[in-house]
Tab-separated table of C-alpha atoms and ligand atoms in Angstrom:
chain	number	residue	atom	x	y	z
D	7	MET	CA	15.840	8.610	21.610
D	8	PHE	CA	14.854	6.026	18.767
D	9	CYS	CA	11.483	6.859	17.655
D	10	TYR	CA	10.159	4.820	14.934
D	11	LEU	CA	6.922	6.302	13.255
D	12	ASP	CA	7.068	4.739	9.770
D	13	ASN	CA	4.829	1.678	10.330
D	14	ASN	CA	2.896	2.048	7.183
D	15	ALA	CA	6.212	1.236	5.640
D	16	SER	CA	7.035	-1.789	7.722
D	17	THR	CA	6.588	-2.807	11.151
D	18	GLN	CA	8.686	-4.539	13.808
D	19	PRO	CA	8.088	-8.350	14.180
D	20	CYS	CA	5.574	-9.313	16.739
D	21	PRO	CA	7.444	-10.098	20.176
D	22	GLY	CA	7.640	-13.798	20.580
D	23	MET	CA	6.893	-14.695	17.080
D	24	LEU	CA	10.161	-15.345	15.768
D	25	GLU	CA	11.079	-17.832	18.562
D	26	GLN	CA	7.719	-19.730	17.963
D	27	ILE	CA	7.914	-20.024	14.228
D	28	THR	CA	11.713	-20.726	14.161
D	29	LYS	CA	11.018	-23.701	16.217
D	30	ILE	CA	8.526	-24.930	13.843
D	31	VAL	CA	10.798	-24.363	10.752
D	32	GLN	CA	13.739	-26.134	12.457
D	33	GLY	CA	11.709	-29.219	13.288
D	34	LYS	CA	9.412	-29.368	10.177
D	35	TYR	CA	11.702	-28.837	7.331
D	36	ALA	CA	10.538	-31.243	4.743
D	37	ASN	CA	9.180	-29.942	1.409
D	38	PRO	CA	5.474	-30.091	1.932
D	39	SER	CA	5.055	-31.424	-1.546
D	40	SER	CA	6.921	-34.436	-0.981
D	41	PRO	CA	5.080	-37.887	-0.804
D	42	HIS	CA	6.252	-39.037	2.582
D	43	SER	CA	4.876	-38.760	6.061
D	44	PHE	CA	7.586	-36.222	7.450
D	45	ALA	CA	6.318	-33.960	4.744
D	46	GLU	CA	2.864	-34.092	6.108
D	47	GLU	CA	4.095	-32.253	9.282
D	48	ALA	CA	5.354	-29.334	6.928
D	49	LYS	CA	2.177	-29.352	4.974
D	50	GLY	CA	0.286	-29.286	8.268
D	51	ALA	CA	2.043	-26.188	9.547
D	52	LEU	CA	1.124	-24.410	6.131
D	53	ALA	CA	-2.498	-25.682	6.588
D	54	LEU	CA	-2.703	-24.102	10.043
D	55	ALA	CA	-1.331	-20.960	8.811
D	56	ARG	CA	-3.932	-20.889	6.053
D	57	ARG	CA	-6.694	-21.631	8.357
D	58	GLN	CA	-5.520	-18.625	10.584
D	59	VAL	CA	-5.473	-16.186	7.474
D	60	ALA	CA	-8.841	-17.484	6.474
D	61	SER	CA	-10.318	-16.804	9.821
D	62	ALA	CA	-8.850	-13.262	9.994
D	63	LEU	CA	-10.545	-12.430	6.606
D	64	GLY	CA	-13.733	-14.537	7.089
D	65	CYS	CA	-13.258	-16.600	4.026
D	66	ASN	CA	-12.619	-20.446	3.272
D	67	PHE	CA	-9.462	-22.261	3.521
D	68	GLY	CA	-9.244	-22.917	-0.246
D	69	GLU	CA	-9.691	-19.159	-0.953
D	70	VAL	CA	-6.407	-18.057	0.586
D	71	VAL	CA	-3.130	-18.224	-1.734
D	72	PHE	CA	0.039	-17.329	-0.090
D	73	THR	CA	2.254	-15.015	-2.108
D	74	SER	CA	5.694	-13.001	-1.765
D	75	GLY	CA	3.850	-9.999	-0.517
D	76	GLY	CA	1.116	-7.367	-1.313
D	77	THR	CA	2.828	-6.594	-4.565
D	78	GLU	CA	2.618	-10.050	-5.904
D	79	ALA	CA	-0.877	-10.513	-4.676
D	80	ASN	CA	-2.064	-7.457	-6.497
D	81	GLY	CA	-0.138	-8.688	-9.679
D	82	ILE	CA	-1.820	-12.176	-9.609
D	83	ALA	CA	-5.095	-10.528	-9.349
D	84	LEU	CA	-4.607	-7.844	-12.074
D	85	GLN	CA	-1.632	-8.165	-14.262
D	86	ALA	CA	-2.826	-10.831	-16.722
D	87	ALA	CA	-6.044	-8.801	-17.342
D	88	PRO	CA	-5.217	-7.832	-20.767
D	89	GLU	CA	-4.323	-11.335	-21.980
D	90	LEU	CA	-7.675	-12.565	-20.505
D	91	GLY	CA	-9.609	-9.911	-22.213
D	92	GLU	CA	-10.137	-7.890	-19.196
D	93	THR	CA	-9.688	-4.133	-18.499
D	94	VAL	CA	-8.776	-2.648	-15.065
D	95	ALA	CA	-9.809	0.680	-13.592
D	96	CYS	CA	-8.563	1.913	-10.256
D	97	SER	CA	-8.725	4.905	-7.928
D	98	ALA	CA	-5.958	7.626	-8.642
D	99	VAL	CA	-4.354	6.945	-5.353
D	100	GLU	CA	-3.511	3.318	-5.661
D	101	HIS	CA	-0.149	1.607	-4.953
D	102	PRO	CA	1.953	1.368	-8.196
D	103	SER	CA	1.429	-2.504	-8.080
D	104	VAL	CA	-2.316	-1.758	-8.789
D	105	SER	CA	-2.033	1.519	-10.763
D	106	ARG	CA	0.356	0.217	-13.339
D	107	CYS	CA	-2.167	-2.478	-14.309
D	108	ALA	CA	-5.167	0.004	-14.818
D	109	ILE	CA	-5.872	1.786	-18.057
D	110	GLU	CA	-8.318	4.240	-16.253
D	111	LYS	CA	-7.775	6.146	-13.053
D	112	VAL	CA	-10.816	7.296	-11.099
D	113	LYS	CA	-10.781	10.748	-9.308
D	114	VAL	CA	-10.521	11.134	-5.679
D	115	SER	CA	-11.790	14.168	-3.357
D	116	PRO	CA	-9.559	16.299	-1.323
D	117	GLU	CA	-10.599	14.031	1.477
D	118	GLY	CA	-9.109	11.075	-0.401
D	119	PHE	CA	-12.531	9.452	-1.333
D	120	ILE	CA	-13.103	7.910	-4.527
D	121	ASP	CA	-15.570	9.647	-6.663
D	122	CYS	CA	-18.254	7.117	-7.240
D	123	GLU	CA	-19.922	9.101	-10.142
D	124	HIS	CA	-16.783	9.109	-11.999
D	125	LEU	CA	-16.159	5.622	-11.243
D	126	GLU	CA	-19.541	4.606	-12.750
D	127	GLU	CA	-18.687	6.516	-15.789
D	128	VAL	CA	-15.485	4.834	-16.220
D	129	VAL	CA	-17.065	1.412	-15.817
D	130	LEU	CA	-19.717	2.164	-18.358
D	131	LYS	CA	-16.966	3.446	-20.701
D	132	LEU	CA	-14.832	0.332	-20.322
D	133	ARG	CA	-17.753	-2.086	-20.789
D	134	GLN	CA	-17.989	-0.905	-24.333
D	135	TRP	CA	-14.571	-2.117	-25.167
D	136	SER	CA	-14.523	-5.312	-22.894
D	137	PRO	CA	-17.347	-7.280	-21.074
D	138	ARG	CA	-14.935	-7.923	-18.274
D	139	VAL	CA	-14.016	-5.082	-16.108
D	140	ILE	CA	-11.937	-5.243	-12.947
D	141	VAL	CA	-12.375	-2.270	-10.511
D	142	ALA	CA	-9.451	-2.077	-8.013
D	143	VAL	CA	-9.701	0.086	-5.020
D	144	MET	CA	-7.549	0.168	-1.863
D	145	TYR	CA	-9.192	-0.247	1.482
D	146	ALA	CA	-6.951	2.447	3.152
D	147	ASN	CA	-4.540	4.652	1.461
D	148	ASN	CA	-0.828	4.036	2.540
D	149	GLU	CA	0.119	7.639	2.599
D	150	THR	CA	-2.920	9.250	4.276
D	151	GLY	CA	-4.545	6.287	5.878
D	152	VAL	CA	-7.856	7.528	4.406
D	153	LEU	CA	-10.553	4.859	3.861
D	154	VAL	CA	-10.780	5.434	0.027
D	155	ASP	CA	-14.408	3.956	-0.063
D	156	PRO	CA	-15.738	4.746	3.514
D	157	PHE	CA	-19.328	4.069	2.754
D	158	ASN	CA	-18.784	0.885	0.989
D	159	LYS	CA	-20.520	2.132	-2.215
D	160	VAL	CA	-18.067	0.635	-4.679
D	161	SER	CA	-18.981	-2.931	-4.122
D	162	SER	CA	-22.775	-1.964	-4.943
D	163	ILE	CA	-21.479	-0.189	-8.059
D	164	CYS	CA	-19.691	-3.356	-9.124
D	165	GLU	CA	-22.582	-5.680	-8.348
D	166	LYS	CA	-24.861	-3.468	-10.210
D	167	HIS	CA	-22.688	-3.454	-13.388
D	168	GLY	CA	-21.527	-7.135	-12.987
D	169	VAL	CA	-17.876	-6.265	-12.747
D	170	HIS	CA	-15.265	-7.752	-10.697
D	171	LEU	CA	-13.868	-5.895	-7.437
D	172	HIS	CA	-10.195	-6.228	-6.212
D	173	ILE	CA	-9.449	-4.628	-2.810
D	174	ASP	CA	-5.829	-3.879	-1.992
D	175	ALA	CA	-6.163	-4.253	1.935
D	176	VAL	CA	-2.469	-4.160	2.486
D	177	GLN	CA	-2.567	-1.234	4.869
D	178	ALA	CA	-5.883	-2.264	6.621
D	179	PHE	CA	-4.852	-5.794	7.612
D	180	GLY	CA	-4.260	-5.794	11.267
D	181	LYS	CA	-5.526	-2.239	11.699
D	182	VAL	CA	-9.309	-2.841	11.136
D	183	PRO	CA	-11.350	-6.020	11.110
D	184	LEU	CA	-11.739	-7.177	7.385
D	185	ASP	CA	-14.696	-9.277	6.508
D	186	ILE	CA	-14.672	-10.480	2.969
D	187	ASN	CA	-18.403	-10.939	2.681
D	188	SER	CA	-19.330	-7.563	3.825
D	189	LEU	CA	-16.641	-6.107	1.598
D	190	GLY	CA	-17.898	-7.811	-1.496
D	191	ALA	CA	-14.585	-8.311	-2.916
D	192	ASP	CA	-13.799	-11.064	-5.354
D	193	THR	CA	-10.198	-10.786	-4.769
D	194	LEU	CA	-8.175	-9.050	-1.933
D	195	SER	CA	-4.605	-8.671	-0.896
D	196	ILE	CA	-2.698	-8.406	2.399
D	197	SER	CA	0.942	-8.363	3.370
D	198	ALA	CA	2.374	-9.762	6.581
D	199	HIS	CA	5.059	-6.904	7.273
D	200	LYS	CA	2.536	-4.211	7.677
D	201	ALA	CA	1.129	-6.167	10.665
D	202	HIS	CA	4.088	-7.116	12.519
D	203	GLY	CA	4.664	-10.452	10.430
D	204	LEU	CA	7.852	-10.831	8.197
D	205	LYS	CA	8.780	-9.149	5.070
D	206	GLY	CA	8.366	-10.825	1.712
D	207	VAL	CA	5.024	-12.715	2.475
D	208	GLY	CA	1.470	-11.814	1.778
D	209	ALA	CA	-1.836	-13.482	0.670
D	210	LEU	CA	-4.362	-13.068	-1.885
D	211	PHE	CA	-7.970	-13.926	-1.166
D	212	ILE	CA	-9.477	-15.282	-4.473
D	213	ARG	CA	-13.306	-15.845	-4.339
D	214	ASP	CA	-14.004	-19.497	-5.023
D	215	GLY	CA	-14.810	-19.965	-8.779
D	216	PHE	CA	-12.711	-16.781	-9.874
D	217	LYS	CA	-9.693	-17.629	-11.906
D	218	PRO	CA	-6.899	-15.061	-12.368
D	219	ALA	CA	-3.762	-16.250	-14.299
D	220	PRO	CA	-0.957	-17.862	-12.223
D	221	ALA	CA	1.877	-15.578	-11.197
D	222	PHE	CA	4.392	-17.399	-13.399
D	223	CYS	CA	4.953	-20.985	-14.823
D	224	GLY	CA	5.730	-23.856	-12.396
D	225	GLY	CA	4.189	-26.607	-10.357
D	226	SER	CA	0.545	-26.682	-8.835
D	227	HIS	CA	1.418	-25.023	-5.445
D	228	GLU	CA	-1.042	-22.644	-3.898
D	229	PHE	CA	-3.951	-24.082	-6.008
D	230	GLY	CA	-1.932	-23.435	-9.157
D	231	PHE	CA	-1.967	-19.558	-8.716
D	232	ARG	CA	1.495	-19.193	-7.114
D	233	PRO	CA	4.063	-21.779	-8.150
D	234	GLY	CA	7.082	-22.588	-6.194
D	235	THR	CA	8.142	-24.039	-2.900
D	236	GLU	CA	6.295	-22.384	-0.173
D	237	ASN	CA	8.154	-19.716	1.953
D	238	GLN	CA	7.540	-21.602	5.041
D	239	ILE	CA	8.840	-19.203	7.747
D	240	GLY	CA	7.200	-16.129	6.104
D	241	ILE	CA	3.787	-18.071	5.909
D	242	LEU	CA	3.924	-18.959	9.417
D	243	SER	CA	4.508	-15.478	10.354
D	244	LEU	CA	1.339	-14.512	8.459
D	245	GLY	CA	-0.468	-17.228	10.274
D	246	TYR	CA	0.711	-16.080	13.552
D	247	VAL	CA	-0.138	-12.416	13.183
D	248	SER	CA	-3.497	-13.313	11.657
D	249	GLU	CA	-4.403	-15.008	14.884
D	250	LYS	CA	-2.719	-12.360	16.973
D	251	ILE	CA	-4.759	-9.524	15.436
D	252	GLN	CA	-7.909	-11.251	16.395
D	253	SER	CA	-6.969	-11.598	20.104
D	254	LYS	CA	-8.429	-9.315	22.853
D	255	GLU	CA	-5.021	-8.303	23.956
D	256	TYR	CA	-4.054	-7.079	20.381
D	257	GLN	CA	-7.515	-5.287	20.029
D	258	ASP	CA	-6.857	-3.640	23.491
D	259	LEU	CA	-3.462	-2.310	22.238
D	260	LEU	CA	-4.992	-1.166	18.960
D	261	SER	CA	-7.668	0.972	20.822
D	262	GLN	CA	-4.798	3.156	22.360
D	263	VAL	CA	-3.406	3.915	18.982
D	264	LYS	CA	-6.046	6.446	17.860
D	265	ILE	CA	-5.574	8.286	21.157
D	266	ARG	CA	-1.881	8.634	20.692
D	267	ARG	CA	-2.271	9.664	17.211
D	268	ASP	CA	-4.807	12.229	18.044
D	269	ASN	CA	-2.485	13.585	20.894
D	270	LEU	CA	0.038	14.108	18.452
D	271	GLU	CA	-1.961	15.965	16.184
D	272	ASP	CA	-3.289	18.105	19.038
D	273	MET	CA	0.178	19.005	20.022
D	274	LEU	CA	1.072	20.192	16.465
D	275	ALA	CA	-2.403	21.741	15.618
D	276	ASP	CA	-1.170	25.313	15.479
D	277	ILE	CA	1.556	24.629	13.029
D	278	SER	CA	0.165	21.818	10.872
D	279	GLU	CA	-2.933	20.611	9.091
D	280	VAL	CA	-4.009	16.945	8.539
D	281	ASN	CA	-4.304	16.069	4.892
D	282	GLY	CA	-7.412	14.141	3.847
D	283	SER	CA	-10.408	13.108	5.817
D	284	ARG	CA	-9.689	13.151	9.567
D	285	GLU	CA	-12.883	11.176	10.400
D	286	HIS	CA	-12.558	8.163	7.914
D	287	ARG	CA	-8.877	7.055	8.192
D	288	LEU	CA	-6.973	4.363	10.006
D	289	ASP	CA	-6.242	5.210	13.547
D	290	ASN	CA	-2.687	4.909	13.095
D	291	THR	CA	-1.799	7.462	10.416
D	292	SER	CA	-1.308	11.079	10.221
D	293	ASN	CA	-0.300	12.797	6.982
D	294	LEU	CA	0.570	16.400	8.210
D	295	TYR	CA	0.950	19.575	6.016
D	296	PHE	CA	3.391	22.209	7.403
D	297	PRO	CA	2.691	25.192	5.341
D	298	ASP	CA	5.734	27.084	6.550
D	299	VAL	CA	8.533	24.457	5.937
D	300	PRO	CA	10.418	25.020	2.671
D	301	ASP	CA	10.566	21.384	1.722
D	302	ASN	CA	9.712	17.884	3.371
D	303	ASP	CA	13.018	16.292	2.414
D	304	LEU	CA	14.635	18.733	4.771
D	305	LEU	CA	12.278	18.143	7.457
D	306	ILE	CA	12.650	14.475	7.296
D	307	ASP	CA	16.434	14.881	7.353
D	308	GLU	CA	16.343	16.823	10.358
D	309	LEU	CA	13.941	14.619	12.143
D	310	GLN	CA	16.102	11.669	11.373
D	311	ALA	CA	19.148	13.375	12.947
D	312	ALA	CA	17.148	13.759	16.115
D	313	GLY	CA	16.186	9.985	16.130
D	314	VAL	CA	12.581	10.556	14.655
D	315	TYR	CA	11.823	8.399	11.609
D	316	VAL	CA	8.856	9.312	9.460
D	317	SER	CA	8.177	9.483	5.607
D	318	GLY	CA	7.498	11.900	3.077
D	319	LYS	CA	5.735	9.581	0.709
D	320	SER	CA	5.329	5.861	0.388
D	321	ALA	CA	8.546	3.815	0.855
D	322	CYS	CA	8.170	2.134	-2.481
D	323	SER	CA	8.195	5.521	-4.253
D	324	SER	CA	10.804	7.343	-2.313
D	325	GLY	CA	13.966	7.873	-4.087
D	326	MET	CA	12.053	8.728	-7.084
D	327	PRO	CA	12.036	12.654	-8.025
D	328	THR	CA	8.395	13.162	-8.120
D	329	PRO	CA	6.685	14.165	-4.968
D	330	SER	CA	3.670	12.347	-3.701
D	331	ARG	CA	1.149	11.236	-6.247
D	332	VAL	CA	-1.430	10.738	-3.761
D	333	LEU	CA	-1.495	14.326	-2.333
D	334	ARG	CA	-1.520	15.624	-5.900
D	335	ALA	CA	-4.415	13.547	-6.830
D	336	MET	CA	-6.362	14.790	-3.764
D	337	TYR	CA	-5.393	18.527	-3.848
D	338	GLY	CA	-4.230	19.189	-7.542
D	339	ASP	CA	-0.820	20.295	-8.999
D	340	GLN	CA	-1.346	23.860	-7.690
D	341	SER	CA	-1.175	22.897	-4.036
D	342	ASP	CA	2.222	22.700	-2.270
D	343	ARG	CA	0.807	20.023	0.164
D	344	HIS	CA	2.816	17.221	-1.643
D	345	GLU	CA	5.932	19.122	-1.173
D	346	LYS	CA	5.443	20.008	2.437
D	347	SER	CA	3.894	17.235	4.217
D	348	ILE	CA	5.067	14.121	6.117
D	349	ARG	CA	3.561	10.819	6.999
D	350	VAL	CA	3.639	9.783	10.583
D	351	SER	CA	2.443	6.243	11.245
D	352	LEU	CA	2.108	4.533	14.509
D	353	SER	CA	1.900	0.795	15.595
D	354	VAL	CA	0.381	-0.881	18.454
D	355	TYR	CA	3.921	-0.739	20.203
D	356	THR	CA	4.348	3.030	19.806
D	357	THR	CA	4.435	4.498	23.388
D	358	ASP	CA	3.235	7.802	24.829
D	359	GLU	CA	6.870	8.798	25.505
D	360	GLU	CA	7.736	8.298	21.875
D	361	ILE	CA	4.636	10.470	20.674
D	362	GLU	CA	5.508	13.202	23.223
D	363	TYR	CA	9.319	13.217	21.999
D	364	ALA	CA	8.103	13.216	18.362
D	365	ALA	CA	5.894	16.258	18.940
D	366	LYS	CA	8.397	18.208	20.699
D	367	THR	CA	11.071	17.244	18.022
D	368	ILE	CA	8.894	18.070	15.196
D	369	ARG	CA	7.868	21.416	16.458
D	370	LYS	CA	11.502	22.591	17.103
D	371	VAL	CA	12.591	21.257	13.582
D	372	VAL	CA	9.589	23.030	11.859
D	373	GLU	CA	10.143	26.172	13.760
D	374	ASP	CA	13.903	26.236	12.753
D	375	LEU	CA	13.092	25.464	9.195
D	376	SER	CA	10.294	28.078	8.865
D	377	ASN	CA	13.000	30.724	10.044
D	378	LEU	CA	15.456	29.782	7.217
U	409	LIG	N1	-0.511	-1.971	-1.385
U	409	LIG	C1	-0.192	-1.124	-0.621
U	409	LIG	C2	-1.317	-0.186	-0.294
U	409	LIG	C3	1.015	-0.790	0.159
U	409	LIG	O1	1.163	0.284	1.016
U	409	LIG	C4	2.096	-1.609	-0.094
U	409	LIG	C5	3.456	-1.418	0.456
U	409	LIG	O2	3.736	-0.358	0.917
U	409	LIG	C6	1.891	-2.726	-1.061
U	409	LIG	C7	0.694	-2.921	-1.640
U	409	LIG	C8	2.909	-3.687	-1.482
U	409	LIG	O3	3.228	-4.547	-0.366
U	409	LIG	P1	4.564	-5.416	-0.261
U	409	LIG	O4	5.456	-4.458	0.406
U	409	LIG	O5	4.098	-6.448	0.620
U	409	LIG	O6	4.985	-5.757	-1.582
């Protein structure tokens, strides 16, 4: 059986999407920046996608900048901070595209929540060096699914100290409703391929009036923030999924995901523990600790041989010799959780049969490895 449970790394394209967007790309292939009326059609297709994304985020049309993905969206928001005289603080469990831009990391609890007292201390410290501070916090963690700021306290701290808030919502997009105004973000990034769109495209919400530096030099595309002829098919896919995730049909599918994830956890409860908060996390993610297995690489290999695809750490950091930074930040270096845990991530298209097969296979492989 083929059982793909690595949907926080990437998802299958939405059924029916490719047919629809390919037709548009084949018909409206002019450069949207050209001065003739044929270009207007391509421009119109991009504008529709921008409206669809703006509607999904609850922001204005002119606040959506298309990018090459979540990494670039985070980069535009943060990477020029030193040149602009800004300093960046982020939580200790951010994606590398955020954490590498930050000079201070804020502690997280074993549940995976940001420590708001520490955040406030860090903000006050940074304010002594630079009047302009950016706080960057992900909405949901890619490895554990935990909502890093579940009670929405970070935006109040940012408001109190007059600092800018960037939210990396790459994992949350398509899994929970995102409303820019209630989140209080000044910038926020999303990525299409985590929500059944295509790879290599995302968007950065930039609050009207805020001016990060452009990604690189070039033309005035994307309001000057992301030069280069637009990735039309990718952008159309992001528009398509932005509309899809707001539909009742999709929301009905989404409501089944938690039931399946919880069933999987129940079936494995005697041999595993859930890492991080069980209550405040994405419905599709389960980060499971198996205390009796010698090593999660072995577990992942054996599962793969049986057709079950899961991750040990985030896709962007696998291949690196160091184990999960996220679980280490949550549980400390003394814990072995970062060496004996796997991430199982479902999508709206995951079936009951797949969950049942995965649970049985995981149990068998864990029992075999525990007896080694
Ligand atoms: N932010 C988070 C939380 C992610 O999980 C990822 C990808 O895994 C990214 C950013 C990067 O997104 P992309 O793959 O679109 O560059």
